[in-house]
């Protein structure tokens, strides 16, 4: 609401919302992949220590890439509705809705 009152265009707000979503997607994919690899490594270590299994960690990078792209697509699709809806509201209504 405040950016609209200061003169930002409708589609500029939409692009800003989608850009913010994109940054969150990138951070989530990087951190989630790192955490998943770490937990898989720890699981192989626990298998070795507790049961004596000698397994090694193999990362399927193709599957990681496909899942990351699917996550990014779904997140952008989910962010499109609120971002585009904000472009049609009047600046005064957007500012007033923040007080509730």
Short mmCIF file of C-alpha atoms in Angstrom, two decimals:
data_model
loop_
_atom_site.label_atom_id
_atom_site.label_comp_id
_atom_site.label_asym_id
_atom_site.label_seq_id
_atom_site.Cartn_x
_atom_site.Cartn_y
_atom_site.Cartn_z
CA UNK A 1 0.00 0.00 0.00
CA UNK A 2 2.74 2.45 0.89
CA UNK A 3 4.71 1.75 -2.28
CA UNK A 4 1.58 2.36 -4.34
CA UNK A 5 0.98 5.62 -2.49
CA UNK A 6 4.57 6.65 -3.24
CA UNK A 7 4.06 6.09 -6.95
CA UNK A 8 4.99 2.50 -7.66
CA UNK A 9 3.15 1.03 -10.62
CA UNK A 10 0.74 -1.87 -10.39
CA UNK A 11 2.92 -4.37 -12.20
CA UNK A 12 6.01 -3.11 -10.41
CA UNK A 13 4.42 -4.31 -7.17
CA UNK A 14 3.60 -7.65 -8.76
CA UNK A 15 7.18 -8.07 -9.98
CA UNK A 16 8.50 -7.12 -6.53
CA UNK A 17 6.31 -9.75 -4.89
CA UNK A 18 7.43 -12.42 -7.35
CA UNK A 19 11.08 -11.37 -6.97
CA UNK A 20 10.81 -11.71 -3.19
CA UNK A 21 9.28 -15.15 -3.66
CA UNK A 22 12.10 -16.10 -6.03
CA UNK A 23 14.73 -15.16 -3.45
CA UNK A 24 12.96 -17.24 -0.82
CA UNK A 25 12.77 -20.17 -3.25
CA UNK A 26 16.50 -20.01 -3.96
CA UNK A 27 17.35 -19.87 -0.26
CA UNK A 28 14.94 -22.71 0.56
CA UNK A 29 16.29 -24.95 -2.20
CA UNK A 30 19.91 -24.39 -1.20
CA UNK A 31 19.31 -24.82 2.53
CA UNK A 32 16.90 -27.73 2.08
CA UNK A 33 19.28 -29.59 -0.22
CA UNK A 34 22.16 -29.04 2.19
CA UNK A 35 20.13 -30.22 5.15
CA UNK A 36 18.86 -33.27 3.26
CA UNK A 37 22.39 -34.30 2.25
CA UNK A 38 23.61 -33.80 5.82
CA UNK A 39 20.78 -35.92 7.26
CA UNK A 40 21.38 -38.65 4.67
CA UNK A 41 25.08 -38.64 5.57
CA UNK A 42 24.25 -38.91 9.26
CA UNK A 43 21.85 -41.79 8.54
CA UNK A 44 24.62 -43.70 6.75
CA UNK A 45 26.93 -43.09 9.71
CA UNK A 46 24.29 -44.33 12.17
CA UNK A 47 23.74 -47.43 10.01
CA UNK A 48 27.47 -48.09 10.09
CA UNK A 49 27.84 -47.54 13.83
CA UNK A 50 24.68 -49.33 14.99
CA UNK A 51 24.26 -52.16 12.48
CA UNK A 52 27.63 -52.41 10.79
CA UNK A 53 26.31 -51.60 7.32
CA UNK A 54 28.93 -50.24 4.95
CA UNK A 55 26.79 -48.05 2.74
CA UNK A 56 27.93 -44.94 0.97
CA UNK A 57 26.09 -41.75 0.26
CA UNK A 58 25.03 -41.24 -3.35
CA UNK A 59 23.23 -38.03 -4.26
CA UNK A 60 20.91 -38.21 -7.27
CA UNK A 61 21.51 -34.69 -8.58
CA UNK A 62 18.98 -35.12 -11.37
CA UNK A 63 16.22 -35.80 -8.86
CA UNK A 64 17.38 -32.88 -6.73
CA UNK A 65 17.18 -30.59 -9.77
CA UNK A 66 13.74 -31.82 -10.83
CA UNK A 67 12.35 -31.43 -7.30
CA UNK A 68 13.88 -27.97 -6.96
CA UNK A 69 12.33 -26.86 -10.26
CA UNK A 70 8.96 -28.32 -9.30
CA UNK A 71 9.10 -26.57 -5.93
CA UNK A 72 10.04 -23.28 -7.59
CA UNK A 73 7.22 -23.57 -10.10
CA UNK A 74 4.60 -24.35 -7.46
CA UNK A 75 5.82 -21.57 -5.17
CA UNK A 76 5.70 -19.00 -7.98
CA UNK A 77 2.25 -20.21 -8.96
CA UNK A 78 1.09 -19.88 -5.35
CA UNK A 79 2.60 -16.38 -5.09
CA UNK A 80 1.06 -15.17 -8.33
CA UNK A 81 -2.48 -14.82 -6.94
CA UNK A 82 -1.68 -12.55 -3.95
CA UNK A 83 0.82 -10.53 -5.98
CA UNK A 84 -1.62 -9.91 -8.81
CA UNK A 85 -4.48 -9.23 -6.39
CA UNK A 86 -2.45 -6.48 -4.75
CA UNK A 87 -2.17 -4.73 -8.11
CA UNK A 88 -5.93 -4.24 -8.37
CA UNK A 89 -6.52 -2.81 -4.90
CA UNK A 90 -6.48 0.95 -4.40
CA UNK A 91 -3.51 2.33 -2.47
CA UNK A 92 -5.77 3.72 0.25
CA UNK A 93 -7.49 0.34 0.74
CA UNK A 94 -4.14 -1.45 0.97
CA UNK A 95 -2.87 0.95 3.64
CA UNK A 96 -6.14 0.66 5.59
CA UNK A 97 -6.03 -3.14 5.50
CA UNK A 98 -2.65 -3.10 7.27
CA UNK A 99 -4.18 -1.52 10.38
CA UNK A 100 -6.57 -4.37 11.07
#
